[in-house]
PDB file of C-alpha atoms in Angstrom:
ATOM      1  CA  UNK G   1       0.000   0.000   0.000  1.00 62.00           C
ATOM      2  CA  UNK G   2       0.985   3.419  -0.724  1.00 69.00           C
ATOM      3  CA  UNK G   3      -0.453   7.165   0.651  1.00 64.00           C
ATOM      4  CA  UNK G   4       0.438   9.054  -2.525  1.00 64.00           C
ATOM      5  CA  UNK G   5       0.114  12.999  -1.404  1.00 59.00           C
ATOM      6  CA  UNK G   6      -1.111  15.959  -4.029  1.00 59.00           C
ATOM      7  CA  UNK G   7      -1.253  19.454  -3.261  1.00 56.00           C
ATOM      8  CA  UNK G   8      -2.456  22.304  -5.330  1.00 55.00           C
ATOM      9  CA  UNK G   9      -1.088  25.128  -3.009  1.00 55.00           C
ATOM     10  CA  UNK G  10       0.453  25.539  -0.032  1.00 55.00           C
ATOM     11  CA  UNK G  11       0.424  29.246   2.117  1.00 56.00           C
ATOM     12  CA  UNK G  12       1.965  29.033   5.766  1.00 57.00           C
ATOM     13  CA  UNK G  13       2.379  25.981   6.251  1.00 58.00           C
ATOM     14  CA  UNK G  14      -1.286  25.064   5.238  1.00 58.00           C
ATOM     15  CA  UNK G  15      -2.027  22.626   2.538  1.00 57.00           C
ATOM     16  CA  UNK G  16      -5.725  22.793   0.616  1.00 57.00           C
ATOM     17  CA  UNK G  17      -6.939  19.455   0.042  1.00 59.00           C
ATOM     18  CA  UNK G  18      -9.206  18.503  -2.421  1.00 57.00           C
ATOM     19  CA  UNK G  19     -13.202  18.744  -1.307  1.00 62.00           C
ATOM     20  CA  UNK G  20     -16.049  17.695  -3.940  1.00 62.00           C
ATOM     21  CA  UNK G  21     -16.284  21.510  -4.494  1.00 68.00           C
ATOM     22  CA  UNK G  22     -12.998  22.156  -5.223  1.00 65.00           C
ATOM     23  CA  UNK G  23     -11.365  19.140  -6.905  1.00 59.00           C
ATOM     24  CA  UNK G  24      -8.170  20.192  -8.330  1.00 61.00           C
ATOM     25  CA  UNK G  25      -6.718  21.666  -5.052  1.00 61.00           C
ATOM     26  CA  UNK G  26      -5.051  17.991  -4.368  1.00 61.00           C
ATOM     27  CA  UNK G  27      -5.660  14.915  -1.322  1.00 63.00           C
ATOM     28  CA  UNK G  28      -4.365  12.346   0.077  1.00 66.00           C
ATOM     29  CA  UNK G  29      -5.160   9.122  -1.731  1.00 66.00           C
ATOM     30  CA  UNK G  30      -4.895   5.006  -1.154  1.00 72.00           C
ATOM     31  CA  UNK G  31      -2.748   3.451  -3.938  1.00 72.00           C
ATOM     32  CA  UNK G  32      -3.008  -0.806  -3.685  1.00 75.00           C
ATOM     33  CA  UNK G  33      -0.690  -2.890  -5.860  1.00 78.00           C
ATOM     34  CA  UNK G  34      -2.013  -6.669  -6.336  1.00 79.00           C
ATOM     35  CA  UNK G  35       0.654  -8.959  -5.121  1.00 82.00           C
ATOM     36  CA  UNK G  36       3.420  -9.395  -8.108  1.00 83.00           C
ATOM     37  CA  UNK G  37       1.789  -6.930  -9.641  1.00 82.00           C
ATOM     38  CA  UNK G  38       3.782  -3.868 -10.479  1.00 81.00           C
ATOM     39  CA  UNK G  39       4.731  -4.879 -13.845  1.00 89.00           C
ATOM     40  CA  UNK G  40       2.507  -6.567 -16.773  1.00 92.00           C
ATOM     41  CA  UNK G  41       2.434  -8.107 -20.339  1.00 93.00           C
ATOM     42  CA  UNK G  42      -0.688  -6.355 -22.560  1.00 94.00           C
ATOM     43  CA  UNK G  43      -2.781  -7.421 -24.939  1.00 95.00           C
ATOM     44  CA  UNK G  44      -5.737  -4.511 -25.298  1.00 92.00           C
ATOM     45  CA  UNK G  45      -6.967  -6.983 -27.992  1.00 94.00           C
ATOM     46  CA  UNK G  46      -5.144  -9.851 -28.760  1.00 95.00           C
ATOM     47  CA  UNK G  47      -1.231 -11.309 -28.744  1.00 96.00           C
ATOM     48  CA  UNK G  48       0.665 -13.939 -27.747  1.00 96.00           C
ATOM     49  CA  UNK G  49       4.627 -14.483 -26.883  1.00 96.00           C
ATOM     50  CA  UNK G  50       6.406 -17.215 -26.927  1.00 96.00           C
ATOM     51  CA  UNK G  51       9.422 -17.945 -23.737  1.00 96.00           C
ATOM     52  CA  UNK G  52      12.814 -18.954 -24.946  1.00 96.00           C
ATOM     53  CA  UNK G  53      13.703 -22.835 -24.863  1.00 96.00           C
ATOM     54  CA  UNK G  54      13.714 -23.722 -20.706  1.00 96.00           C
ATOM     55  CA  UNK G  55      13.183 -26.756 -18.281  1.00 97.00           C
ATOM     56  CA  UNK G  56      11.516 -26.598 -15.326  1.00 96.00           C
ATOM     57  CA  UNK G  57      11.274 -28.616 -12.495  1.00 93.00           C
ATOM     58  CA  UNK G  58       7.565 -27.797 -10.963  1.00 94.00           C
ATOM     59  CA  UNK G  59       4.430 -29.911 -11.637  1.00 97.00           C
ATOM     60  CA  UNK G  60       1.735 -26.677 -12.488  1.00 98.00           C
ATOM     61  CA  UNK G  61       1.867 -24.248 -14.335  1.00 98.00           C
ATOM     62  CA  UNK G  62       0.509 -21.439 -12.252  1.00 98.00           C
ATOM     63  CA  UNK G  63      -0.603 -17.236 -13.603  1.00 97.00           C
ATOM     64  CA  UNK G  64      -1.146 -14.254 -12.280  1.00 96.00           C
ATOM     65  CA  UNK G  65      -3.031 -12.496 -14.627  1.00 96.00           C
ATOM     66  CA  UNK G  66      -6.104  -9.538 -14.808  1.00 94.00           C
ATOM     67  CA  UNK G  67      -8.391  -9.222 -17.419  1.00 93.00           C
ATOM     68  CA  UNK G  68     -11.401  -7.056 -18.935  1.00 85.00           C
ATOM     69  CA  UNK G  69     -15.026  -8.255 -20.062  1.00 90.00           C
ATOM     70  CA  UNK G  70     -14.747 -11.270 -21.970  1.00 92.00           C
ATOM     71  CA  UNK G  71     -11.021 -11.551 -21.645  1.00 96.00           C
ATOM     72  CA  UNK G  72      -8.728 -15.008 -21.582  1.00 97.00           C
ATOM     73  CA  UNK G  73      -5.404 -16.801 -21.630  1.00 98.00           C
ATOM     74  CA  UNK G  74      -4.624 -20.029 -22.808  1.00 98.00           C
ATOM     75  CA  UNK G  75      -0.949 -21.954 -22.914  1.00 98.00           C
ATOM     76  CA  UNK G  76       0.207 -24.233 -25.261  1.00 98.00           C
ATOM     77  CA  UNK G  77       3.743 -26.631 -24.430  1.00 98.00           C
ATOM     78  CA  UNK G  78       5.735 -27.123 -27.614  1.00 98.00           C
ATOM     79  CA  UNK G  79       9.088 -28.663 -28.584  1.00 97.00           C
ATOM     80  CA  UNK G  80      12.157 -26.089 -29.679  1.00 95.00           C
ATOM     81  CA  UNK G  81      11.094 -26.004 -33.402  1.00 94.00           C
ATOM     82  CA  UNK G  82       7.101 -24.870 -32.176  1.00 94.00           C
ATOM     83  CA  UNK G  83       5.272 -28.080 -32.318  1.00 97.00           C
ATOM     84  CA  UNK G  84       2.870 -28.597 -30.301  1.00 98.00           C
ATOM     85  CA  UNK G  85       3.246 -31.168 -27.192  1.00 97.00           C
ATOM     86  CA  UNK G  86       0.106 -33.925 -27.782  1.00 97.00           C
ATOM     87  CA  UNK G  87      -2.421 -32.714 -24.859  1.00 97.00           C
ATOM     88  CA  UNK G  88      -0.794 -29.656 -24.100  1.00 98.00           C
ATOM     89  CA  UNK G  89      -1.603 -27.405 -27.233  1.00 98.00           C
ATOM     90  CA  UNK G  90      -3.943 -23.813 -27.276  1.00 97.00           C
ATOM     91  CA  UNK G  91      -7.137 -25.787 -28.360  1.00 97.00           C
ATOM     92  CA  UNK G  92      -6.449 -28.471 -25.708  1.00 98.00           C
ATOM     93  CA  UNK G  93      -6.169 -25.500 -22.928  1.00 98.00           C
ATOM     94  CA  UNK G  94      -9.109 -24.659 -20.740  1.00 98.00           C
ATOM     95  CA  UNK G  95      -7.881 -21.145 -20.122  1.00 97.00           C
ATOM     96  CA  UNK G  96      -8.104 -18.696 -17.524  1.00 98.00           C
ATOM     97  CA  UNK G  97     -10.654 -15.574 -17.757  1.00 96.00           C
ATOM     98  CA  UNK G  98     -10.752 -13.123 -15.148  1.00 93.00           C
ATOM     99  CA  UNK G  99      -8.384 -11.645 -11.977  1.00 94.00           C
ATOM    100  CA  UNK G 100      -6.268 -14.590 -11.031  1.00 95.00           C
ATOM    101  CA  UNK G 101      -3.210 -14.483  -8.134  1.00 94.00           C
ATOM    102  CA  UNK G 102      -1.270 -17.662  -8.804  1.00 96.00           C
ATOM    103  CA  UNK G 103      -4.339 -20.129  -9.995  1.00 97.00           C
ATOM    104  CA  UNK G 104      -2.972 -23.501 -11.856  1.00 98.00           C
ATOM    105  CA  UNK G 105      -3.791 -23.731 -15.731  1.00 98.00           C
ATOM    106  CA  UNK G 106      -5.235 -26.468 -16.868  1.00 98.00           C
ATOM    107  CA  UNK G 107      -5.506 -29.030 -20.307  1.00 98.00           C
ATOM    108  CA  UNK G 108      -8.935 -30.951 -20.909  1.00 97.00           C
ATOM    109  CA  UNK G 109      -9.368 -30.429 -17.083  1.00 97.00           C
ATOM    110  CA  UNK G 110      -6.017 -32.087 -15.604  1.00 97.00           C
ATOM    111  CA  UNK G 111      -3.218 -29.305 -15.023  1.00 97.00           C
ATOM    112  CA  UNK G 112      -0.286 -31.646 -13.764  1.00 97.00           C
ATOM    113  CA  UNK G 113       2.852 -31.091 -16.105  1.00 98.00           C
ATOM    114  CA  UNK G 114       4.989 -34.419 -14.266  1.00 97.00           C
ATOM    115  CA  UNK G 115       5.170 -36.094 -17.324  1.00 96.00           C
ATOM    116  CA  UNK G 116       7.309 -32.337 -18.951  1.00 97.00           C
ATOM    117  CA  UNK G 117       9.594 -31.538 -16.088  1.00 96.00           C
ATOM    118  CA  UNK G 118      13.239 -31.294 -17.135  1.00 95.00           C
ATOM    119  CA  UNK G 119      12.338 -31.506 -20.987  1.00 96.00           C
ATOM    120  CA  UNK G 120      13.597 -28.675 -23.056  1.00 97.00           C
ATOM    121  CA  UNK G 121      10.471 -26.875 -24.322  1.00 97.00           C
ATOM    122  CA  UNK G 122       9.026 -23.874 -25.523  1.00 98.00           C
ATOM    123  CA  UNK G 123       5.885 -21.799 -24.011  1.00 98.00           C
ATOM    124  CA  UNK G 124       3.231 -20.281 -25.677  1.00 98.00           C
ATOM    125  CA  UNK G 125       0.790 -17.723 -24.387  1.00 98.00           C
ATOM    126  CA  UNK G 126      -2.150 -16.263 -25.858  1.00 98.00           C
ATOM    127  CA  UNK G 127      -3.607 -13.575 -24.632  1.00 98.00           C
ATOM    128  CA  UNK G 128      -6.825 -11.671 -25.383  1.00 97.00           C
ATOM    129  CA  UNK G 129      -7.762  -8.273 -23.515  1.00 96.00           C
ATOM    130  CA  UNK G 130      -5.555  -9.885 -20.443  1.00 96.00           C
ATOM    131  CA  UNK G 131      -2.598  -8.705 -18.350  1.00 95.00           C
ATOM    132  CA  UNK G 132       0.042 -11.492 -17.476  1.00 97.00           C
ATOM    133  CA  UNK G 133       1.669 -10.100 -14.591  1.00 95.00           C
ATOM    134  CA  UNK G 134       3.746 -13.095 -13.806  1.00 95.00           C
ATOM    135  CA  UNK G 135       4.215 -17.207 -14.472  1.00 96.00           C
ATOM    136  CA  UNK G 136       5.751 -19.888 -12.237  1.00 96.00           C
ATOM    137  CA  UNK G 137       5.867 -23.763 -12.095  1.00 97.00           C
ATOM    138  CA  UNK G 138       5.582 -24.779  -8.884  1.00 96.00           C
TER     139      UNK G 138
END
C-alpha cells in the first residue's frame, strides 16, 4: 500500500486538500498494488509471446493475470522447433478468464505437467484483452 500525497497550493504551512467543491486543489489518496503486480504483459486486444527454450522442475503451471469483459489466456507446451506437445496445445487449454493471483492452468481439465519436467520446451501464451503479470511452475 501506498499514501500518494497531491497538493495544489500551499500558504503558511497550510495545505488545501481537495473537497467535492474544489477538486483540483489535491488529497491524500490510497494506492493498492495486487501482489506481483507492479509490472505486466498487454494485450488490449489480442497477442501472444512465446518464452525462450527452458526446463523446469515444478508440476503446475501457475498465472497471475487480470483481465477485462470477456477476456482469456490459454498456454500451449511445444518442442524447440514450435510443435505442439500432444495434450498440451492452445485448443487443448481450458484457459483462464478473469483476476487470477497464482491459480494452476489447466488441459482438458487435468493441469499436472509431471510427465514435462526437465524436458527442453518452448511456451506459448495467448492472450486476449488480459494482463500477465507473472508465471511460475511450482
Amino acid at each position: 500500500w501506498a499514501f500518494p500525497l497531491a497538493c495544489y497550493a500551499r500558504t503558511h504551512n497550510m495545505y488545501f486538500h481537495a473537497t467535492p467543491e474544489e477538486p483540483n486543489q489535491g488529497g491524500v489518496w490510497l494506492a493498492a498494488l495486487r501482489e506481483d503486480g507492479y509490472v505486466a504483459l498487454e494485450a488490449e486486444s489480442q497477442g501472444e509471446f512465446w518464452t525462450q527454450p527452458a526446463s523446469f522442475t515444478g508440476t503446475r503451471l501457475l498465472l497471475n493475470c487480470w483481465g477485462m469483459k470477456g477476456a482469456r489466456v490459454t498456454v500451449e507446451f511445444s518442442d524447440l522447433y514450435g510443435k505442439p506437445l500432444p495434450g498440451f496445445a492452445l485448443a487443448d487449454c481450458d484457459g483462464l478468464a478473469g483476476d487470477h493471483l497464482w491459480s494452476p492452468v489447466t488441459w482438458r481439465g487435468a493441469g499436472d505437467l509431471s510427465s514435462l519436467r526437465g524436458q527442453l520446451l518452448r511456451v506459448r501464451f495467448q492472450l486476449h484483452r488480459m494482463r500477465l503479470h507473472g508465471f511460475r511452475f511450482a
